[in-house]
Amino acid sequence: MADNADVTLHKIPPRNSALSAHSEAGLKSTSLAVSSAVVSEHISTVGVEVSYVRPWIARDVQKSEKCEADMMLQEVLARCTSSSQYLSVSEKSKLLYFVRDLPRWFVLLLIMQRMGYERLGLNRVFEPEPRFSGKVMIKDTQIDLELDAKSTERVTHFGIRGRATTVFLAKSKALSGLQRDPRFPNESSELVAKFYWPEETRQSELDIILDEVYKIAQTDPDVRGHVPELVWFYKFKETSTSKIRVALGLKDADRVEQGSRVLHITVSRKIIPITTLSGEEFLAAWWQVVKCHRALWKGGVLHRDVSPSNLMVYRLRGQYIGVLNDYDLSSFKRDGPRGFERTGTVPFMAKNLLTPDAMAGKVEHVYAHDAESLIWVLTWVCLRYEGGNLSKNRPLEEWLKSDAPMCADKKGGFLTGGIRNVRPSGSHKKSWDLVERCFEGIYSLYLPSGYRKLTDESAFQLLLEGPMLEHDSRRRTYIRGSVPPL
């Protein structure tokens, strides 16, 4: 590294660098001030005109001669100047992004270097210190909450750090003491808390969507009892990422909520993944979700993110009840343009939504696409789960690592013959007849001339209702035939 770093850089004194002894004494340094000294001193060598330099940058520049520059950063600087002539073509290609975006990279380093734990995503309410575990009170509320961060049922392994969606088992005397809502038959006394970072403008719309879902549930038996019960929610306004744009004084700071995210917590009655079920119990719950999804779509609520993690169940009087969960990406049918936004989880999205045109927003998200997603989920569970657990043999694993175009190719291969090369797990063998019938419908949508357009009702009958009726008829015939005559 040091061989290429021996380069003379022409120093351009930063403006506003004059500091009094008093003002310099009041500046706070960091343990990584070395890097900032090198960056602030030499940023103009890559053609960036610095019109204003913060006092702490000026101070670091003035003291830079007393520091040894970070070797890696020094190497980057050296490679972006005359020493790059000694690099091979292949070595230069690896440096493309550093060279092209070097100023932004430096700024990012400077920002991250000076971020406190809260700005890095650590919520000091729930984790005032690393590895904290205990009861906390939510500010400005009378709600107590205790998270089970060590539970094996936790959805992610990241803890309450960063901005990944995380779900925990939770306890709360205040919430457990609330009067039960008669609209929701889930009798579970256990609670789950979901931490997530939705767009600020999107969250306000989500509240309206959930209200509409609950209204439909009051009159439609296919929805009643098949949607999650939201017990409590809270918005941590102080965590809004819009603060970044405001602090930087960007021109669009007056529209900061557009695209900015803020931490929310929702507490719901506990429901469990549908993947824990097998055989007839699984298929019955899956079909309940299919009918709930269809009823909501007819009522104007478009889910648009069907995946195994969004199909849940709870137990009621000895039977499992299917639940269509997570409306974060849902929209209203009346919002026409929204239908061209790409939403979903790639391995379970309809093949037609994974094309370049679809990625560019030129393909409308229609009911047939969600119906196809429901079939992909059915197929996924039948192939990869045995007795409620992930099996050792996991077909389609590569789909999890594929981007949209690659996944579209893999799905095309599966449709045109790959399905004949896989076998369901033993606990889902009876459902495979339905999978094959559903795929006959999917295959008929992809014509040489293009994607076959259907009405919502026609798509439901072709892809889901028709195959299920045939499956039930065949199953009843098999059961009657297997009973010995009296």
Short mmCIF file of C-alpha atoms in Angstrom, two decimals:
data_model
loop_
_atom_site.label_atom_id
_atom_site.label_comp_id
_atom_site.label_asym_id
_atom_site.label_seq_id
_atom_site.Cartn_x
_atom_site.Cartn_y
_atom_site.Cartn_z
CA MET A 1 0.00 0.00 0.00
CA ALA A 2 2.73 2.43 1.00
CA ASP A 3 4.44 2.12 -2.42
CA ASN A 4 1.59 3.87 -4.21
CA ALA A 5 0.93 6.35 -1.41
CA ASP A 6 4.16 8.34 -1.74
CA VAL A 7 2.63 11.22 -3.65
CA THR A 8 2.87 14.96 -3.22
CA LEU A 9 -0.53 16.59 -2.99
CA HIS A 10 -0.91 20.31 -3.52
CA LYS A 11 -2.61 21.74 -0.48
CA ILE A 12 -5.25 24.39 -1.02
CA PRO A 13 -5.93 26.31 2.21
CA PRO A 14 -9.61 26.08 3.10
CA ARG A 15 -11.65 29.21 3.48
CA ASN A 16 -12.94 30.36 6.86
CA SER A 17 -9.99 28.58 8.43
CA ALA A 18 -8.97 31.38 10.78
CA LEU A 19 -9.80 30.34 14.33
CA SER A 20 -9.27 32.16 17.60
CA ALA A 21 -7.81 30.29 20.52
CA HIS A 22 -11.14 30.53 22.30
CA SER A 23 -13.24 29.15 19.45
CA GLU A 24 -10.80 26.32 18.81
CA ALA A 25 -10.88 25.28 22.42
CA GLY A 26 -14.64 24.88 22.25
CA LEU A 27 -14.54 22.48 19.32
CA LYS A 28 -15.14 18.80 19.96
CA SER A 29 -12.75 16.34 18.42
CA THR A 30 -13.29 12.68 17.63
CA SER A 31 -11.13 9.62 17.72
CA LEU A 32 -11.17 9.56 13.92
CA ALA A 33 -10.15 13.16 13.38
CA VAL A 34 -7.12 11.93 11.42
CA SER A 35 -9.24 10.86 8.50
CA SER A 36 -11.22 14.08 8.49
CA ALA A 37 -7.98 16.05 8.42
CA VAL A 38 -6.81 14.27 5.30
CA VAL A 39 -10.20 14.59 3.63
CA SER A 40 -10.76 18.24 4.47
CA GLU A 41 -7.22 19.12 3.47
CA HIS A 42 -7.15 17.38 0.13
CA ILE A 43 -10.77 17.28 -1.02
CA SER A 44 -10.06 19.98 -3.58
CA THR A 45 -7.56 17.69 -5.32
CA VAL A 46 -10.46 15.86 -6.96
CA GLY A 47 -11.93 19.01 -8.41
CA VAL A 48 -14.41 19.93 -5.70
CA GLU A 49 -14.68 23.62 -4.94
CA VAL A 50 -15.21 24.04 -1.21
CA SER A 51 -17.19 27.22 -0.65
CA TYR A 52 -17.45 26.82 3.10
CA VAL A 53 -15.51 24.78 5.62
CA ARG A 54 -16.90 24.11 9.06
CA PRO A 55 -14.68 25.26 11.96
CA TRP A 56 -13.95 21.70 13.05
CA ILE A 57 -12.70 20.88 9.54
CA ALA A 58 -10.54 23.98 9.52
CA ARG A 59 -9.11 23.04 12.91
CA ASP A 60 -8.32 19.51 11.73
CA VAL A 61 -6.62 20.85 8.61
CA GLN A 62 -4.43 23.18 10.63
CA LYS A 63 -3.37 20.28 12.83
CA SER A 64 -3.04 17.74 10.05
CA GLU A 65 0.74 18.02 9.98
CA LYS A 66 0.81 16.64 13.52
CA CYS A 67 -1.14 13.51 12.57
CA GLU A 68 -0.30 10.44 10.57
CA ALA A 69 -2.96 9.97 7.93
CA ASP A 70 -4.97 6.78 7.90
CA MET A 71 -3.06 4.53 5.53
CA MET A 72 -6.12 3.27 3.67
CA LEU A 73 -7.49 6.76 3.11
CA GLN A 74 -4.06 7.98 2.11
CA GLU A 75 -3.92 5.17 -0.43
CA VAL A 76 -7.29 6.15 -1.88
CA LEU A 77 -6.13 9.74 -2.24
CA ALA A 78 -2.90 8.65 -3.86
CA ARG A 79 -4.65 6.38 -6.34
CA CYS A 80 -6.95 9.20 -7.38
CA THR A 81 -3.99 11.36 -8.38
CA SER A 82 -0.87 10.81 -10.42
CA SER A 83 0.02 7.47 -8.88
CA SER A 84 -2.94 5.83 -10.64
CA GLN A 85 -0.80 5.70 -13.78
CA TYR A 86 1.05 2.76 -12.23
CA LEU A 87 -2.09 0.66 -11.86
CA SER A 88 -3.10 -2.03 -14.33
CA VAL A 89 -6.37 -1.78 -16.27
CA SER A 90 -8.00 -4.43 -14.06
CA GLU A 91 -6.90 -2.58 -10.92
CA LYS A 92 -8.28 0.69 -12.26
CA SER A 93 -11.65 -0.93 -12.98
CA LYS A 94 -11.95 -1.93 -9.32
CA LEU A 95 -11.44 1.70 -8.32
CA LEU A 96 -14.16 3.02 -10.63
CA TYR A 97 -16.69 3.84 -7.94
CA PHE A 98 -14.16 5.42 -5.63
CA VAL A 99 -12.89 7.64 -8.42
CA ARG A 100 -16.29 8.59 -9.76
CA ASP A 101 -17.94 9.28 -6.38
CA LEU A 102 -14.93 10.17 -4.28
CA PRO A 103 -16.30 13.51 -2.98
CA ARG A 104 -19.56 11.90 -1.87
CA TRP A 105 -17.65 9.01 -0.34
CA PHE A 106 -15.59 11.43 1.74
CA VAL A 107 -18.65 13.30 2.89
CA LEU A 108 -20.29 9.99 3.88
CA LEU A 109 -17.24 9.02 5.91
CA LEU A 110 -17.25 12.36 7.68
CA ILE A 111 -20.95 12.12 8.51
CA MET A 112 -20.81 8.53 9.76
CA GLN A 113 -17.68 9.29 11.77
CA ARG A 114 -19.53 11.87 13.82
CA MET A 115 -22.84 10.05 14.25
CA GLY A 116 -23.90 9.16 17.76
CA TYR A 117 -25.58 5.88 18.62
CA GLU A 118 -29.06 7.35 18.23
CA ARG A 119 -28.33 8.57 14.70
CA LEU A 120 -26.99 5.16 13.79
CA GLY A 121 -30.36 3.65 14.68
CA LEU A 122 -29.99 2.68 18.34
CA ASN A 123 -33.26 3.46 20.09
CA ARG A 124 -32.27 4.66 23.55
CA VAL A 125 -35.82 4.18 24.82
CA PHE A 126 -35.72 0.40 24.48
CA GLU A 127 -31.98 -0.05 24.77
CA PRO A 128 -30.53 2.76 26.91
CA GLU A 129 -27.32 0.78 27.03
CA PRO A 130 -26.03 -2.17 24.95
CA ARG A 131 -27.61 -5.55 25.80
CA PHE A 132 -30.24 -3.95 28.04
CA SER A 133 -33.26 -6.12 28.74
CA GLY A 134 -36.16 -5.01 30.91
CA LYS A 135 -39.37 -3.03 31.18
CA VAL A 136 -39.53 0.50 29.75
CA MET A 137 -42.18 3.23 29.72
CA ILE A 138 -42.98 4.90 26.42
CA LYS A 139 -42.53 8.66 26.62
CA ASP A 140 -45.75 10.71 26.88
CA THR A 141 -47.85 7.55 27.32
CA GLN A 142 -48.88 5.29 30.15
CA ILE A 143 -47.78 2.23 28.21
CA ASP A 144 -45.23 -0.15 29.69
CA LEU A 145 -43.47 -2.56 27.37
CA GLU A 146 -41.02 -5.39 27.88
CA LEU A 147 -39.45 -7.04 24.83
CA ASP A 148 -38.19 -10.59 24.71
CA ALA A 149 -35.06 -9.89 22.67
CA LYS A 150 -33.65 -13.38 23.29
CA SER A 151 -36.67 -15.34 22.05
CA THR A 152 -36.12 -17.80 19.21
CA GLU A 153 -39.40 -16.51 17.76
CA ARG A 154 -37.86 -13.13 16.96
CA VAL A 155 -38.19 -12.50 13.23
CA THR A 156 -34.78 -10.92 12.61
CA HIS A 157 -31.43 -11.35 14.32
CA PHE A 158 -30.35 -7.72 14.23
CA GLY A 159 -31.85 -6.56 17.53
CA ILE A 160 -33.10 -2.99 17.93
CA ARG A 161 -30.31 -1.50 15.87
CA GLY A 162 -30.38 -0.11 12.37
CA ARG A 163 -33.60 0.23 10.40
CA ALA A 164 -34.48 -3.36 9.58
CA THR A 165 -38.05 -4.40 10.45
CA THR A 166 -37.94 -6.47 13.63
CA VAL A 167 -40.67 -8.34 15.50
CA PHE A 168 -40.46 -9.36 19.17
CA LEU A 169 -42.65 -11.10 21.68
CA ALA A 170 -43.75 -8.43 24.15
CA LYS A 171 -45.38 -8.04 27.56
CA SER A 172 -47.40 -5.09 28.77
CA LYS A 173 -49.68 -4.81 31.78
CA ALA A 174 -51.36 -1.72 30.37
CA LEU A 175 -52.11 -3.25 26.96
CA SER A 176 -53.07 -6.66 28.33
CA GLY A 177 -55.61 -4.94 30.56
CA LEU A 178 -57.43 -3.26 27.66
CA GLN A 179 -60.96 -4.39 26.87
CA ARG A 180 -61.00 -6.92 24.04
CA ASP A 181 -62.36 -5.77 20.67
CA PRO A 182 -65.34 -7.98 19.72
CA ARG A 183 -64.52 -7.57 16.03
CA PHE A 184 -61.46 -9.81 16.44
CA PRO A 185 -61.93 -13.44 17.56
CA ASN A 186 -58.23 -14.12 18.20
CA GLU A 187 -58.24 -15.16 21.88
CA SER A 188 -54.46 -15.13 22.35
CA SER A 189 -53.26 -13.28 25.43
CA GLU A 190 -49.75 -12.96 23.99
CA LEU A 191 -48.58 -9.80 22.24
CA VAL A 192 -45.99 -9.08 19.55
CA ALA A 193 -44.28 -5.75 18.89
CA LYS A 194 -43.16 -4.73 15.42
CA PHE A 195 -40.49 -2.07 14.90
CA TYR A 196 -40.28 -0.65 11.40
CA TRP A 197 -39.34 2.50 9.49
CA PRO A 198 -42.07 3.40 6.96
CA GLU A 199 -42.01 6.54 4.84
CA GLU A 200 -43.71 9.30 6.79
CA THR A 201 -46.26 10.08 4.08
CA ARG A 202 -46.84 6.35 3.52
CA GLN A 203 -47.63 5.68 7.18
CA SER A 204 -50.47 8.19 7.28
CA GLU A 205 -51.96 6.41 4.27
CA LEU A 206 -51.47 3.02 5.94
CA ASP A 207 -53.61 4.13 8.89
CA ILE A 208 -56.43 4.94 6.47
CA ILE A 209 -55.99 1.59 4.70
CA LEU A 210 -56.25 -0.37 7.95
CA ASP A 211 -59.40 1.54 8.86
CA GLU A 212 -60.90 0.51 5.52
CA VAL A 213 -59.82 -3.12 6.04
CA TYR A 214 -61.59 -3.18 9.40
CA LYS A 215 -64.72 -1.65 7.87
CA ILE A 216 -64.84 -4.36 5.22
CA ALA A 217 -64.32 -6.99 7.93
CA GLN A 218 -67.49 -5.86 9.72
CA THR A 219 -69.71 -6.91 6.80
CA ASP A 220 -67.74 -9.54 4.86
CA PRO A 221 -67.37 -12.98 6.49
CA ASP A 222 -64.37 -13.79 4.25
CA VAL A 223 -62.47 -10.93 5.92
CA ARG A 224 -63.83 -10.98 9.46
CA GLY A 225 -61.36 -12.78 11.71
CA HIS A 226 -58.78 -13.05 8.91
CA VAL A 227 -56.96 -9.73 9.44
CA PRO A 228 -54.55 -8.83 12.28
CA GLU A 229 -55.76 -7.05 15.40
CA LEU A 230 -53.80 -3.87 16.03
CA VAL A 231 -53.78 -3.26 19.79
CA TRP A 232 -51.60 -0.12 19.96
CA PHE A 233 -49.18 1.91 17.88
CA TYR A 234 -46.77 4.77 18.47
CA LYS A 235 -44.69 7.07 16.29
CA PHE A 236 -41.27 8.23 17.48
CA LYS A 237 -41.32 11.65 15.79
CA GLU A 238 -37.83 12.53 16.97
CA THR A 239 -36.35 9.72 14.84
CA SER A 240 -37.45 11.17 11.49
CA THR A 241 -34.69 10.98 8.88
CA SER A 242 -35.97 14.33 7.54
CA LYS A 243 -33.67 15.92 10.13
CA ILE A 244 -30.77 15.13 7.83
CA ARG A 245 -32.14 17.21 4.96
CA VAL A 246 -33.12 20.03 7.29
CA ALA A 247 -29.66 20.07 8.91
CA LEU A 248 -28.00 20.16 5.50
CA GLY A 249 -30.21 23.05 4.42
CA LEU A 250 -31.23 21.36 1.17
CA LYS A 251 -33.51 23.22 -1.22
CA ASP A 252 -36.35 20.72 -0.78
CA ALA A 253 -36.22 20.89 3.03
CA ASP A 254 -39.79 22.22 2.97
CA ARG A 255 -40.90 18.85 1.59
CA VAL A 256 -38.82 16.75 3.96
CA GLU A 257 -41.54 14.21 4.73
CA GLN A 258 -41.52 12.99 1.12
CA GLY A 259 -39.18 10.01 1.20
CA SER A 260 -38.12 10.45 4.83
CA ARG A 261 -38.67 7.60 7.29
CA VAL A 262 -39.59 7.50 10.95
CA LEU A 263 -39.62 4.74 13.55
CA HIS A 264 -43.01 3.23 14.38
CA ILE A 265 -43.96 0.50 16.80
CA THR A 266 -47.15 -1.52 16.53
CA VAL A 267 -48.37 -4.04 19.09
CA SER A 268 -50.74 -6.79 17.94
CA ARG A 269 -52.24 -10.05 19.16
CA LYS A 270 -49.84 -12.89 18.54
CA ILE A 271 -50.25 -14.82 15.29
CA ILE A 272 -47.90 -17.49 13.97
CA PRO A 273 -46.50 -18.23 10.47
CA ILE A 274 -48.65 -20.40 8.21
CA THR A 275 -45.50 -22.38 7.46
CA THR A 276 -45.85 -24.08 10.84
CA LEU A 277 -48.87 -25.99 9.50
CA SER A 278 -48.98 -29.03 7.25
CA GLY A 279 -51.49 -31.11 5.31
CA GLU A 280 -55.17 -30.22 5.44
CA GLU A 281 -54.66 -27.63 8.19
CA PHE A 282 -52.21 -25.70 6.05
CA LEU A 283 -54.35 -25.88 2.90
CA ALA A 284 -57.50 -24.79 4.74
CA ALA A 285 -55.73 -21.77 6.25
CA TRP A 286 -54.15 -20.88 2.89
CA TRP A 287 -57.56 -20.94 1.21
CA GLN A 288 -59.02 -18.69 3.91
CA VAL A 289 -56.27 -16.15 3.15
CA VAL A 290 -57.02 -16.48 -0.59
CA LYS A 291 -60.67 -15.61 0.02
CA CYS A 292 -59.79 -12.76 2.39
CA HIS A 293 -57.39 -11.31 -0.16
CA ARG A 294 -60.03 -11.59 -2.90
CA ALA A 295 -62.72 -9.92 -0.78
CA LEU A 296 -60.42 -7.02 0.14
CA TRP A 297 -59.44 -6.54 -3.51
CA LYS A 298 -63.12 -6.41 -4.47
CA GLY A 299 -63.61 -3.90 -1.66
CA GLY A 300 -60.92 -1.65 -3.12
CA VAL A 301 -57.94 -2.57 -0.90
CA LEU A 302 -55.03 -3.97 -2.93
CA HIS A 303 -52.54 -5.90 -0.80
CA ARG A 304 -49.72 -6.23 -3.41
CA ASP A 305 -47.14 -7.96 -1.17
CA VAL A 306 -48.07 -11.63 -0.88
CA SER A 307 -45.26 -13.71 0.65
CA PRO A 308 -44.97 -16.57 3.17
CA SER A 309 -44.15 -14.11 5.97
CA ASN A 310 -47.43 -12.27 5.38
CA LEU A 311 -49.62 -15.37 5.66
CA MET A 312 -50.25 -16.11 9.34
CA VAL A 313 -52.61 -18.14 11.52
CA TYR A 314 -54.02 -18.34 15.04
CA ARG A 315 -55.85 -21.11 16.83
CA LEU A 316 -59.54 -20.76 17.68
CA ARG A 317 -61.64 -23.52 19.24
CA GLY A 318 -59.36 -26.26 17.97
CA GLN A 319 -58.98 -24.93 14.41
CA TYR A 320 -56.38 -22.74 12.72
CA ILE A 321 -57.64 -19.50 11.20
CA GLY A 322 -55.73 -17.93 8.31
CA VAL A 323 -54.71 -14.25 8.49
CA LEU A 324 -53.58 -11.92 5.70
CA ASN A 325 -50.98 -9.77 7.44
CA ASP A 326 -48.87 -6.66 6.73
CA TYR A 327 -50.51 -3.87 4.72
CA ASP A 328 -47.39 -1.69 4.53
CA LEU A 329 -47.35 -1.75 0.71
CA SER A 330 -51.09 -1.82 0.15
CA SER A 331 -53.04 0.81 -1.74
CA PHE A 332 -56.57 1.70 -2.76
CA LYS A 333 -57.97 0.72 -6.13
CA ARG A 334 -59.01 4.33 -6.64
CA ASP A 335 -55.32 5.34 -6.61
CA GLY A 336 -54.82 4.49 -10.29
CA PRO A 337 -51.18 5.55 -10.79
CA ARG A 338 -50.08 3.67 -7.65
CA GLY A 339 -50.85 0.43 -9.50
CA PHE A 340 -47.75 0.95 -11.64
CA GLU A 341 -45.36 1.06 -8.69
CA ARG A 342 -43.37 -2.11 -8.21
CA THR A 343 -44.14 -3.72 -4.87
CA GLY A 344 -43.66 -7.21 -3.53
CA THR A 345 -41.03 -9.73 -2.49
CA VAL A 346 -39.11 -10.86 -5.58
CA PRO A 347 -39.20 -14.69 -5.16
CA PHE A 348 -43.01 -14.56 -4.85
CA MET A 349 -43.88 -11.85 -7.35
CA ALA A 350 -45.66 -12.72 -10.58
CA LYS A 351 -43.24 -13.36 -13.42
CA ASN A 352 -44.89 -10.56 -15.41
CA LEU A 353 -43.89 -8.05 -12.71
CA LEU A 354 -40.21 -8.99 -12.94
CA THR A 355 -39.71 -7.84 -16.54
CA PRO A 356 -37.70 -4.72 -17.46
CA ASP A 357 -40.91 -2.90 -18.43
CA ALA A 358 -42.46 -3.75 -15.08
CA MET A 359 -39.37 -2.58 -13.22
CA ALA A 360 -39.65 0.69 -15.15
CA GLY A 361 -43.24 1.11 -13.98
CA LYS A 362 -44.87 0.36 -17.33
CA VAL A 363 -46.89 -2.66 -16.20
CA GLU A 364 -49.98 -2.25 -14.04
CA HIS A 365 -50.22 -4.42 -10.92
CA VAL A 366 -53.49 -6.33 -11.37
CA TYR A 367 -55.33 -8.98 -9.37
CA ALA A 368 -53.93 -11.84 -11.49
CA HIS A 369 -50.43 -10.88 -10.28
CA ASP A 370 -51.36 -11.27 -6.61
CA ALA A 371 -53.23 -14.50 -7.41
CA GLU A 372 -50.04 -15.83 -8.98
CA SER A 373 -48.10 -14.77 -5.87
CA LEU A 374 -50.49 -16.81 -3.70
CA ILE A 375 -49.70 -19.84 -5.86
CA TRP A 376 -45.95 -19.26 -5.61
CA VAL A 377 -46.31 -19.16 -1.80
CA LEU A 378 -48.29 -22.42 -1.87
CA THR A 379 -45.57 -24.01 -4.01
CA TRP A 380 -42.76 -22.65 -1.84
CA VAL A 381 -44.20 -24.08 1.37
CA CYS A 382 -45.01 -27.46 -0.18
CA LEU A 383 -41.43 -27.85 -1.44
CA ARG A 384 -39.43 -26.41 1.44
CA TYR A 385 -41.27 -27.25 4.67
CA GLU A 386 -41.63 -30.62 6.38
CA GLY A 387 -43.80 -30.96 9.45
CA GLY A 388 -43.85 -27.20 10.06
CA ASN A 389 -40.08 -26.73 9.81
CA LEU A 390 -37.68 -25.86 7.01
CA SER A 391 -36.54 -29.12 5.48
CA LYS A 392 -32.92 -30.01 4.79
CA ASN A 393 -33.72 -30.24 1.10
CA ARG A 394 -34.67 -26.70 0.03
CA PRO A 395 -35.50 -26.37 -3.67
CA LEU A 396 -35.61 -22.88 -5.19
CA GLU A 397 -33.01 -21.61 -2.70
CA GLU A 398 -31.25 -19.62 -5.41
CA TRP A 399 -34.38 -17.52 -5.92
CA LEU A 400 -33.67 -15.80 -2.61
CA LYS A 401 -30.39 -14.47 -4.02
CA SER A 402 -31.66 -13.50 -7.48
CA ASP A 403 -32.50 -10.05 -8.75
CA ALA A 404 -35.74 -9.45 -10.67
CA PRO A 405 -34.57 -10.41 -14.21
CA MET A 406 -32.74 -13.51 -12.97
CA CYS A 407 -35.72 -14.61 -10.89
CA ALA A 408 -38.01 -14.10 -13.90
CA ASP A 409 -35.80 -16.46 -15.93
CA LYS A 410 -35.84 -19.07 -13.17
CA LYS A 411 -39.60 -18.87 -12.88
CA GLY A 412 -39.94 -19.22 -16.64
CA GLY A 413 -37.87 -22.41 -16.49
CA PHE A 414 -39.97 -23.70 -13.62
CA LEU A 415 -43.19 -23.09 -15.55
CA THR A 416 -41.99 -24.79 -18.72
CA GLY A 417 -40.73 -27.97 -17.15
CA GLY A 418 -38.91 -27.40 -13.90
CA ILE A 419 -42.00 -28.22 -11.88
CA ARG A 420 -41.75 -31.83 -13.09
CA ASN A 421 -38.29 -32.15 -11.55
CA VAL A 422 -39.25 -31.33 -7.97
CA ARG A 423 -41.22 -33.24 -5.34
CA PRO A 424 -43.19 -31.88 -2.37
CA SER A 425 -42.27 -32.78 1.19
CA GLY A 426 -44.09 -35.68 2.77
CA SER A 427 -46.29 -33.45 4.93
CA HIS A 428 -47.50 -31.47 1.88
CA LYS A 429 -47.84 -34.28 -0.62
CA LYS A 430 -51.66 -34.10 -0.67
CA SER A 431 -51.54 -30.42 -1.64
CA TRP A 432 -49.34 -30.97 -4.68
CA ASP A 433 -52.27 -31.90 -6.91
CA LEU A 434 -53.64 -28.39 -6.31
CA VAL A 435 -50.26 -26.82 -7.09
CA GLU A 436 -50.10 -28.55 -10.46
CA ARG A 437 -53.64 -27.49 -11.33
CA CYS A 438 -52.89 -23.88 -10.39
CA PHE A 439 -49.80 -23.86 -12.59
CA GLU A 440 -51.85 -24.90 -15.58
CA GLY A 441 -53.65 -21.59 -15.17
CA ILE A 442 -50.45 -19.59 -14.74
CA TYR A 443 -48.92 -21.20 -17.81
CA SER A 444 -51.94 -20.14 -19.89
CA LEU A 445 -51.29 -16.47 -19.03
CA TYR A 446 -47.88 -16.29 -20.68
CA LEU A 447 -48.52 -16.43 -24.40
CA PRO A 448 -45.98 -15.95 -27.21
CA SER A 449 -47.80 -12.71 -28.04
CA GLY A 450 -47.51 -11.41 -24.49
CA TYR A 451 -49.21 -11.50 -21.12
CA ARG A 452 -52.87 -12.51 -21.26
CA LYS A 453 -55.10 -9.92 -19.66
CA LEU A 454 -58.09 -11.09 -17.62
CA THR A 455 -60.76 -9.48 -15.51
CA ASP A 456 -60.25 -9.89 -11.78
CA GLU A 457 -63.09 -12.41 -11.51
CA SER A 458 -61.83 -14.44 -14.48
CA ALA A 459 -58.34 -14.51 -12.99
CA PHE A 460 -59.72 -15.72 -9.64
CA GLN A 461 -61.68 -18.51 -11.30
CA LEU A 462 -58.85 -19.61 -13.61
CA LEU A 463 -55.96 -19.49 -11.17
CA LEU A 464 -57.51 -20.26 -7.80
CA GLU A 465 -61.18 -21.13 -7.49
CA GLY A 466 -61.32 -23.57 -10.43
CA PRO A 467 -58.24 -25.56 -9.37
CA MET A 468 -59.43 -25.68 -5.75
CA LEU A 469 -62.87 -26.99 -6.75
CA GLU A 470 -61.25 -29.70 -8.89
CA HIS A 471 -58.86 -30.58 -6.07
CA ASP A 472 -61.71 -30.86 -3.55
CA SER A 473 -63.76 -32.98 -5.94
CA ARG A 474 -60.85 -35.35 -6.52
CA ARG A 475 -60.13 -35.56 -2.79
CA ARG A 476 -63.75 -36.38 -1.93
CA THR A 477 -63.84 -39.04 -4.65
CA TYR A 478 -60.64 -40.55 -3.27
CA ILE A 479 -62.02 -40.58 0.28
CA ARG A 480 -65.30 -42.24 -0.81
CA GLY A 481 -63.41 -44.81 -2.84
CA SER A 482 -61.12 -45.66 0.07
CA VAL A 483 -63.99 -46.49 2.45
CA PRO A 484 -64.74 -50.24 2.38
CA PRO A 485 -68.37 -51.18 1.64
CA LEU A 486 -70.57 -52.19 4.61
#
